[in-house]
Amino acid sequence: MYHLARTADCLGLSGSFVFEKISQDYKKIMIKPKVSSVIATHNNKNNIEGCIDSLSSCSFSDIEIIAVDVNSADGTKGLLEQMADENENIIYLSDGMGSMGHARNIGMDRARADYIMFVEPDDVIKKNAFEYMSSSLDENTDADRYRG
């Protein structure tokens, strides 16, 4: 299950979160995507790569993937750091609070897109999911939420 919600423009680095690593890549910081996909993780090393690969291989490429890890001890953190280093659309954040809800809030605070999509670490997203959801919301300007 995933949700996509319209958000206000968000361009700063605000919120009560800790950046484990901030990339100096200009594109990660300055170019605003259409969709921010937020994934809260905790010990999901076996699933997270498939989830992020499915997001990265979508036909709609105007996205940022924000992965917020909550104190993983199974190698998830290292895998996410490596994926963020290799893909300019992936942003890795660390949350020491220990709550998945708090991690989602951190991702939402960091999101820069017009739409936010919450994704579970074991989800696999269909290739055309972003196109379908964003066009549905763009066409129905009264909607502030899409559930699919």
Short mmCIF file of N, CA and C in Angstrom, two decimals:
data_model
loop_
_atom_site.label_atom_id
_atom_site.label_comp_id
_atom_site.label_asym_id
_atom_site.label_seq_id
_atom_site.Cartn_x
_atom_site.Cartn_y
_atom_site.Cartn_z
N MET A 1 0.85 -1.17 0.00
CA MET A 1 0.00 0.00 0.00
C MET A 1 0.90 1.23 0.00
N TYR A 2 0.55 2.19 -0.82
CA TYR A 2 1.31 3.43 -0.83
C TYR A 2 0.35 4.60 -0.98
N HIS A 3 0.78 5.73 -0.50
CA HIS A 3 -0.03 6.94 -0.52
C HIS A 3 0.76 8.05 -1.19
N LEU A 4 0.08 8.91 -1.91
CA LEU A 4 0.70 10.05 -2.54
C LEU A 4 -0.10 11.27 -2.11
N ALA A 5 0.57 12.27 -1.60
CA ALA A 5 -0.14 13.45 -1.10
C ALA A 5 0.48 14.72 -1.66
N ARG A 6 -0.35 15.70 -1.97
CA ARG A 6 0.12 17.00 -2.43
C ARG A 6 0.75 17.72 -1.24
N THR A 7 1.91 18.33 -1.45
CA THR A 7 2.58 19.07 -0.39
C THR A 7 2.85 20.49 -0.85
N ALA A 8 3.16 21.33 0.09
CA ALA A 8 3.57 22.69 -0.24
C ALA A 8 5.01 22.65 -0.75
N ASP A 9 5.41 23.66 -1.50
CA ASP A 9 6.79 23.73 -1.95
C ASP A 9 7.70 23.78 -0.73
N CYS A 10 8.74 23.00 -0.77
CA CYS A 10 9.64 22.90 0.37
C CYS A 10 11.06 22.91 -0.16
N LEU A 11 11.74 24.02 -0.03
CA LEU A 11 13.07 24.11 -0.59
C LEU A 11 14.18 24.13 0.43
N GLY A 12 14.04 24.35 1.66
CA GLY A 12 15.16 24.39 2.60
C GLY A 12 15.47 23.04 3.16
N LEU A 13 16.45 23.00 4.01
CA LEU A 13 16.77 21.79 4.76
C LEU A 13 16.27 22.03 6.18
N SER A 14 14.98 21.82 6.40
CA SER A 14 14.38 22.11 7.69
C SER A 14 13.99 20.83 8.39
N GLY A 15 13.71 20.94 9.65
CA GLY A 15 13.24 19.80 10.41
C GLY A 15 14.21 19.40 11.49
N SER A 16 13.76 18.52 12.37
CA SER A 16 14.59 18.09 13.49
C SER A 16 15.18 16.73 13.18
N PHE A 17 16.05 16.69 12.20
CA PHE A 17 16.63 15.43 11.80
C PHE A 17 18.15 15.54 11.69
N VAL A 18 18.78 14.42 11.62
CA VAL A 18 20.23 14.36 11.53
C VAL A 18 20.61 13.83 10.16
N PHE A 19 21.47 14.55 9.47
CA PHE A 19 21.99 14.04 8.21
C PHE A 19 23.20 13.17 8.53
N GLU A 20 23.12 11.92 8.18
CA GLU A 20 24.28 11.04 8.34
C GLU A 20 25.34 11.45 7.34
N LYS A 21 24.89 11.85 6.17
CA LYS A 21 25.81 12.21 5.11
C LYS A 21 25.09 13.17 4.17
N ILE A 22 25.69 14.29 3.86
CA ILE A 22 25.09 15.24 2.93
C ILE A 22 25.95 15.24 1.66
N SER A 23 25.33 14.91 0.57
CA SER A 23 26.04 14.91 -0.70
C SER A 23 26.25 16.33 -1.17
N GLN A 24 27.38 16.60 -1.79
CA GLN A 24 27.67 17.91 -2.34
C GLN A 24 27.16 18.02 -3.77
N ASP A 25 26.49 17.00 -4.24
CA ASP A 25 25.96 16.98 -5.59
C ASP A 25 24.92 18.07 -5.75
N TYR A 26 25.17 19.00 -6.64
CA TYR A 26 24.29 20.15 -6.88
C TYR A 26 22.88 19.71 -7.24
N LYS A 27 22.76 18.68 -8.03
CA LYS A 27 21.44 18.24 -8.49
C LYS A 27 20.59 17.76 -7.32
N LYS A 28 21.17 17.09 -6.35
CA LYS A 28 20.41 16.61 -5.21
C LYS A 28 19.86 17.76 -4.38
N ILE A 29 20.55 18.87 -4.38
CA ILE A 29 20.18 19.97 -3.51
C ILE A 29 19.28 20.98 -4.21
N MET A 30 19.49 21.26 -5.48
CA MET A 30 18.85 22.40 -6.11
C MET A 30 17.68 22.10 -7.05
N ILE A 31 17.64 21.00 -7.71
CA ILE A 31 16.59 20.75 -8.69
C ILE A 31 15.41 20.07 -7.99
N LYS A 32 14.23 20.68 -8.12
CA LYS A 32 13.04 20.18 -7.46
C LYS A 32 12.36 19.10 -8.30
N PRO A 33 12.21 17.90 -7.75
CA PRO A 33 11.51 16.83 -8.48
C PRO A 33 10.00 16.99 -8.37
N LYS A 34 9.25 16.22 -9.14
CA LYS A 34 7.79 16.25 -9.07
C LYS A 34 7.27 15.36 -7.94
N VAL A 35 7.96 14.23 -7.69
CA VAL A 35 7.53 13.28 -6.67
C VAL A 35 8.70 12.96 -5.74
N SER A 36 8.44 13.02 -4.44
CA SER A 36 9.39 12.55 -3.43
C SER A 36 8.85 11.25 -2.87
N SER A 37 9.65 10.20 -2.95
CA SER A 37 9.26 8.90 -2.43
C SER A 37 10.00 8.68 -1.11
N VAL A 38 9.26 8.53 -0.02
CA VAL A 38 9.84 8.40 1.32
C VAL A 38 9.72 6.96 1.78
N ILE A 39 10.87 6.39 2.18
CA ILE A 39 10.91 5.02 2.68
C ILE A 39 11.54 5.04 4.06
N ALA A 40 10.82 4.62 5.09
CA ALA A 40 11.38 4.45 6.43
C ALA A 40 11.84 3.00 6.55
N THR A 41 13.07 2.80 7.01
CA THR A 41 13.62 1.44 7.07
C THR A 41 14.14 1.11 8.46
N HIS A 42 14.08 -0.15 8.79
CA HIS A 42 14.73 -0.69 9.99
C HIS A 42 15.02 -2.16 9.73
N ASN A 43 16.29 -2.48 9.60
CA ASN A 43 16.73 -3.85 9.34
C ASN A 43 16.01 -4.46 8.14
N ASN A 44 16.09 -3.77 7.02
CA ASN A 44 15.44 -4.22 5.78
C ASN A 44 16.45 -4.50 4.67
N LYS A 45 17.63 -4.94 5.02
CA LYS A 45 18.67 -5.17 4.01
C LYS A 45 18.20 -6.13 2.90
N ASN A 46 17.41 -7.12 3.24
CA ASN A 46 16.98 -8.11 2.25
C ASN A 46 15.93 -7.59 1.28
N ASN A 47 15.24 -6.49 1.61
CA ASN A 47 14.15 -5.99 0.77
C ASN A 47 14.42 -4.63 0.14
N ILE A 48 15.19 -3.79 0.80
CA ILE A 48 15.27 -2.38 0.42
C ILE A 48 15.86 -2.18 -0.98
N GLU A 49 16.81 -2.99 -1.36
CA GLU A 49 17.42 -2.81 -2.68
C GLU A 49 16.39 -3.05 -3.80
N GLY A 50 15.56 -4.08 -3.66
CA GLY A 50 14.52 -4.35 -4.65
C GLY A 50 13.51 -3.23 -4.72
N CYS A 51 13.15 -2.69 -3.57
CA CYS A 51 12.21 -1.58 -3.51
C CYS A 51 12.78 -0.36 -4.23
N ILE A 52 13.99 0.03 -3.89
CA ILE A 52 14.61 1.21 -4.50
C ILE A 52 14.86 0.98 -5.99
N ASP A 53 15.27 -0.22 -6.36
CA ASP A 53 15.45 -0.52 -7.79
C ASP A 53 14.14 -0.36 -8.56
N SER A 54 13.02 -0.79 -7.96
CA SER A 54 11.74 -0.65 -8.64
C SER A 54 11.36 0.83 -8.78
N LEU A 55 11.68 1.64 -7.78
CA LEU A 55 11.41 3.08 -7.87
C LEU A 55 12.31 3.73 -8.92
N SER A 56 13.58 3.35 -8.94
CA SER A 56 14.53 3.93 -9.88
C SER A 56 14.25 3.54 -11.33
N SER A 57 13.63 2.39 -11.54
CA SER A 57 13.40 1.93 -12.90
C SER A 57 12.01 2.30 -13.43
N CYS A 58 11.28 3.11 -12.69
CA CYS A 58 9.97 3.56 -13.17
C CYS A 58 10.13 4.40 -14.43
N SER A 59 9.12 4.38 -15.26
CA SER A 59 9.17 5.16 -16.50
C SER A 59 9.12 6.66 -16.23
N PHE A 60 8.60 7.05 -15.10
CA PHE A 60 8.55 8.45 -14.67
C PHE A 60 9.82 8.72 -13.87
N SER A 61 10.70 9.56 -14.38
CA SER A 61 12.02 9.71 -13.75
C SER A 61 12.18 10.98 -12.93
N ASP A 62 11.14 11.81 -12.83
CA ASP A 62 11.25 13.07 -12.11
C ASP A 62 10.94 12.86 -10.63
N ILE A 63 11.77 12.01 -9.99
CA ILE A 63 11.53 11.65 -8.59
C ILE A 63 12.81 11.78 -7.77
N GLU A 64 12.63 11.92 -6.47
CA GLU A 64 13.73 11.73 -5.53
C GLU A 64 13.29 10.63 -4.58
N ILE A 65 14.22 9.81 -4.18
CA ILE A 65 13.96 8.72 -3.26
C ILE A 65 14.64 9.06 -1.95
N ILE A 66 13.87 9.21 -0.90
CA ILE A 66 14.41 9.57 0.41
C ILE A 66 14.28 8.35 1.31
N ALA A 67 15.40 7.74 1.64
CA ALA A 67 15.42 6.57 2.52
C ALA A 67 15.91 7.01 3.89
N VAL A 68 15.08 6.81 4.91
CA VAL A 68 15.42 7.20 6.27
C VAL A 68 15.55 5.93 7.09
N ASP A 69 16.75 5.66 7.57
CA ASP A 69 17.01 4.44 8.32
C ASP A 69 16.92 4.70 9.82
N VAL A 70 16.27 3.77 10.53
CA VAL A 70 16.11 3.86 11.97
C VAL A 70 16.98 2.79 12.64
N ASN A 71 18.20 3.13 12.94
CA ASN A 71 19.10 2.29 13.74
C ASN A 71 19.23 0.84 13.27
N SER A 72 19.33 0.61 11.98
CA SER A 72 19.48 -0.75 11.48
C SER A 72 20.82 -1.35 11.89
N ALA A 73 20.79 -2.65 12.17
CA ALA A 73 22.00 -3.36 12.58
C ALA A 73 22.33 -4.50 11.62
N ASP A 74 21.64 -4.58 10.48
CA ASP A 74 21.82 -5.71 9.57
C ASP A 74 22.54 -5.35 8.27
N GLY A 75 23.09 -4.14 8.18
CA GLY A 75 23.78 -3.73 6.96
C GLY A 75 22.94 -2.83 6.07
N THR A 76 21.72 -2.52 6.48
CA THR A 76 20.86 -1.64 5.69
C THR A 76 21.51 -0.28 5.50
N LYS A 77 22.08 0.26 6.56
CA LYS A 77 22.70 1.58 6.51
C LYS A 77 23.79 1.64 5.45
N GLY A 78 24.69 0.68 5.44
CA GLY A 78 25.78 0.66 4.46
C GLY A 78 25.26 0.52 3.04
N LEU A 79 24.26 -0.31 2.86
CA LEU A 79 23.67 -0.50 1.53
C LEU A 79 23.03 0.80 1.05
N LEU A 80 22.29 1.49 1.92
CA LEU A 80 21.66 2.75 1.54
C LEU A 80 22.70 3.83 1.23
N GLU A 81 23.76 3.89 2.01
CA GLU A 81 24.83 4.86 1.74
C GLU A 81 25.43 4.61 0.36
N GLN A 82 25.70 3.35 0.04
CA GLN A 82 26.27 2.98 -1.25
C GLN A 82 25.31 3.35 -2.39
N MET A 83 24.04 3.04 -2.23
CA MET A 83 23.06 3.35 -3.27
C MET A 83 22.93 4.86 -3.48
N ALA A 84 22.98 5.63 -2.39
CA ALA A 84 22.90 7.09 -2.50
C ALA A 84 24.13 7.66 -3.19
N ASP A 85 25.30 7.05 -2.94
CA ASP A 85 26.52 7.50 -3.61
C ASP A 85 26.48 7.22 -5.10
N GLU A 86 25.82 6.15 -5.49
CA GLU A 86 25.78 5.73 -6.89
C GLU A 86 24.64 6.33 -7.70
N ASN A 87 23.61 6.87 -7.04
CA ASN A 87 22.44 7.38 -7.74
C ASN A 87 22.07 8.75 -7.19
N GLU A 88 22.11 9.75 -8.04
CA GLU A 88 21.86 11.12 -7.61
C GLU A 88 20.42 11.37 -7.17
N ASN A 89 19.50 10.48 -7.46
CA ASN A 89 18.11 10.65 -7.05
C ASN A 89 17.80 10.03 -5.69
N ILE A 90 18.79 9.38 -5.07
CA ILE A 90 18.59 8.74 -3.78
C ILE A 90 19.24 9.57 -2.69
N ILE A 91 18.47 9.87 -1.66
CA ILE A 91 18.96 10.62 -0.51
C ILE A 91 18.85 9.72 0.70
N TYR A 92 19.96 9.55 1.40
CA TYR A 92 19.98 8.71 2.59
C TYR A 92 20.04 9.60 3.82
N LEU A 93 19.15 9.34 4.79
CA LEU A 93 19.14 10.04 6.07
C LEU A 93 19.09 9.01 7.18
N SER A 94 19.58 9.40 8.34
CA SER A 94 19.59 8.52 9.49
C SER A 94 18.77 9.14 10.61
N ASP A 95 17.97 8.30 11.27
CA ASP A 95 17.15 8.75 12.39
C ASP A 95 17.48 7.93 13.61
N GLY A 96 17.98 8.58 14.64
CA GLY A 96 18.35 7.88 15.86
C GLY A 96 17.22 7.77 16.88
N MET A 97 16.03 8.24 16.55
CA MET A 97 14.92 8.24 17.50
C MET A 97 14.29 6.85 17.68
N GLY A 98 14.42 6.00 16.69
CA GLY A 98 13.93 4.64 16.81
C GLY A 98 12.47 4.44 16.49
N SER A 99 11.84 5.38 15.82
CA SER A 99 10.42 5.26 15.48
C SER A 99 10.24 5.37 13.98
N MET A 100 9.46 4.45 13.40
CA MET A 100 9.20 4.50 11.97
C MET A 100 8.37 5.73 11.61
N GLY A 101 7.46 6.11 12.47
CA GLY A 101 6.66 7.31 12.24
C GLY A 101 7.54 8.55 12.22
N HIS A 102 8.48 8.62 13.14
CA HIS A 102 9.41 9.76 13.17
C HIS A 102 10.26 9.78 11.91
N ALA A 103 10.69 8.61 11.46
CA ALA A 103 11.49 8.53 10.24
C ALA A 103 10.69 9.01 9.03
N ARG A 104 9.42 8.67 8.96
CA ARG A 104 8.57 9.16 7.86
C ARG A 104 8.44 10.69 7.92
N ASN A 105 8.30 11.22 9.13
CA ASN A 105 8.23 12.67 9.29
C ASN A 105 9.51 13.35 8.84
N ILE A 106 10.65 12.74 9.13
CA ILE A 106 11.94 13.28 8.68
C ILE A 106 11.97 13.31 7.15
N GLY A 107 11.56 12.21 6.53
CA GLY A 107 11.53 12.16 5.06
C GLY A 107 10.59 13.19 4.49
N MET A 108 9.44 13.37 5.12
CA MET A 108 8.47 14.35 4.65
C MET A 108 9.03 15.77 4.79
N ASP A 109 9.74 16.04 5.88
CA ASP A 109 10.36 17.36 6.07
C ASP A 109 11.42 17.64 5.01
N ARG A 110 12.12 16.60 4.59
CA ARG A 110 13.21 16.76 3.62
C ARG A 110 12.70 16.79 2.18
N ALA A 111 11.51 16.30 1.94
CA ALA A 111 10.95 16.21 0.59
C ALA A 111 10.82 17.59 -0.04
N ARG A 112 11.14 17.66 -1.33
CA ARG A 112 11.09 18.93 -2.06
C ARG A 112 10.04 18.93 -3.16
N ALA A 113 9.38 17.84 -3.39
CA ALA A 113 8.49 17.69 -4.54
C ALA A 113 7.08 18.20 -4.27
N ASP A 114 6.31 18.31 -5.34
CA ASP A 114 4.90 18.67 -5.23
C ASP A 114 4.08 17.54 -4.61
N TYR A 115 4.53 16.30 -4.79
CA TYR A 115 3.83 15.14 -4.26
C TYR A 115 4.80 14.30 -3.43
N ILE A 116 4.26 13.69 -2.35
CA ILE A 116 5.03 12.76 -1.52
C ILE A 116 4.36 11.40 -1.61
N MET A 117 5.18 10.38 -1.81
CA MET A 117 4.69 9.01 -1.87
C MET A 117 5.38 8.22 -0.77
N PHE A 118 4.61 7.66 0.17
CA PHE A 118 5.18 6.82 1.23
C PHE A 118 5.20 5.39 0.73
N VAL A 119 6.37 4.78 0.83
CA VAL A 119 6.58 3.42 0.32
C VAL A 119 7.16 2.58 1.44
N GLU A 120 6.67 1.36 1.57
CA GLU A 120 7.22 0.42 2.54
C GLU A 120 8.47 -0.24 1.94
N PRO A 121 9.44 -0.62 2.76
CA PRO A 121 10.71 -1.17 2.25
C PRO A 121 10.57 -2.46 1.44
N ASP A 122 9.48 -3.18 1.62
CA ASP A 122 9.30 -4.42 0.86
C ASP A 122 8.35 -4.26 -0.32
N ASP A 123 7.94 -3.01 -0.62
CA ASP A 123 7.09 -2.74 -1.78
C ASP A 123 7.90 -2.81 -3.08
N VAL A 124 7.25 -3.24 -4.13
CA VAL A 124 7.80 -3.16 -5.48
C VAL A 124 6.80 -2.34 -6.28
N ILE A 125 7.27 -1.25 -6.85
CA ILE A 125 6.41 -0.29 -7.53
C ILE A 125 6.38 -0.59 -9.03
N LYS A 126 5.19 -0.58 -9.61
CA LYS A 126 5.04 -0.83 -11.04
C LYS A 126 5.67 0.31 -11.84
N LYS A 127 6.12 -0.01 -13.04
CA LYS A 127 6.83 0.95 -13.89
C LYS A 127 6.07 2.24 -14.15
N ASN A 128 4.75 2.17 -14.29
CA ASN A 128 3.98 3.37 -14.63
C ASN A 128 3.24 3.97 -13.45
N ALA A 129 3.53 3.56 -12.24
CA ALA A 129 2.78 4.01 -11.06
C ALA A 129 2.85 5.52 -10.86
N PHE A 130 4.05 6.10 -10.97
CA PHE A 130 4.19 7.54 -10.76
C PHE A 130 3.44 8.34 -11.82
N GLU A 131 3.55 7.93 -13.06
CA GLU A 131 2.84 8.64 -14.13
C GLU A 131 1.34 8.62 -13.89
N TYR A 132 0.82 7.46 -13.55
CA TYR A 132 -0.62 7.32 -13.35
C TYR A 132 -1.08 8.18 -12.17
N MET A 133 -0.37 8.10 -11.05
CA MET A 133 -0.81 8.83 -9.86
C MET A 133 -0.65 10.33 -10.02
N SER A 134 0.49 10.78 -10.53
CA SER A 134 0.68 12.23 -10.66
C SER A 134 -0.26 12.83 -11.69
N SER A 135 -0.52 12.13 -12.80
CA SER A 135 -1.45 12.66 -13.78
C SER A 135 -2.87 12.68 -13.22
N SER A 136 -3.24 11.69 -12.43
CA SER A 136 -4.58 11.67 -11.81
C SER A 136 -4.74 12.86 -10.87
N LEU A 137 -3.71 13.16 -10.10
CA LEU A 137 -3.79 14.30 -9.17
C LEU A 137 -3.72 15.63 -9.91
N ASP A 138 -2.92 15.69 -10.97
CA ASP A 138 -2.84 16.92 -11.75
C ASP A 138 -4.18 17.25 -12.41
N GLU A 139 -4.87 16.22 -12.88
CA GLU A 139 -6.16 16.42 -13.55
C GLU A 139 -7.27 16.79 -12.56
N ASN A 140 -7.18 16.28 -11.35
CA ASN A 140 -8.19 16.56 -10.33
C ASN A 140 -7.57 17.50 -9.30
N THR A 141 -7.62 18.79 -9.57
CA THR A 141 -6.94 19.77 -8.73
C THR A 141 -7.56 19.90 -7.34
N ASP A 142 -8.77 19.39 -7.14
CA ASP A 142 -9.39 19.43 -5.81
C ASP A 142 -8.87 18.32 -4.90
N ALA A 143 -8.26 17.30 -5.48
CA ALA A 143 -7.76 16.18 -4.69
C ALA A 143 -6.47 16.57 -3.98
N ASP A 144 -6.36 16.15 -2.76
CA ASP A 144 -5.10 16.35 -2.03
C ASP A 144 -4.48 15.03 -1.60
N ARG A 145 -5.10 13.92 -2.04
CA ARG A 145 -4.58 12.61 -1.67
C ARG A 145 -5.00 11.58 -2.70
N TYR A 146 -4.11 10.65 -2.96
CA TYR A 146 -4.39 9.54 -3.88
C TYR A 146 -4.03 8.27 -3.14
N ARG A 147 -4.89 7.29 -3.20
CA ARG A 147 -4.59 6.01 -2.56
C ARG A 147 -4.69 4.92 -3.61
N GLY A 148 -3.64 4.13 -3.72
CA GLY A 148 -3.66 3.10 -4.75
C GLY A 148 -2.98 1.84 -4.33
#
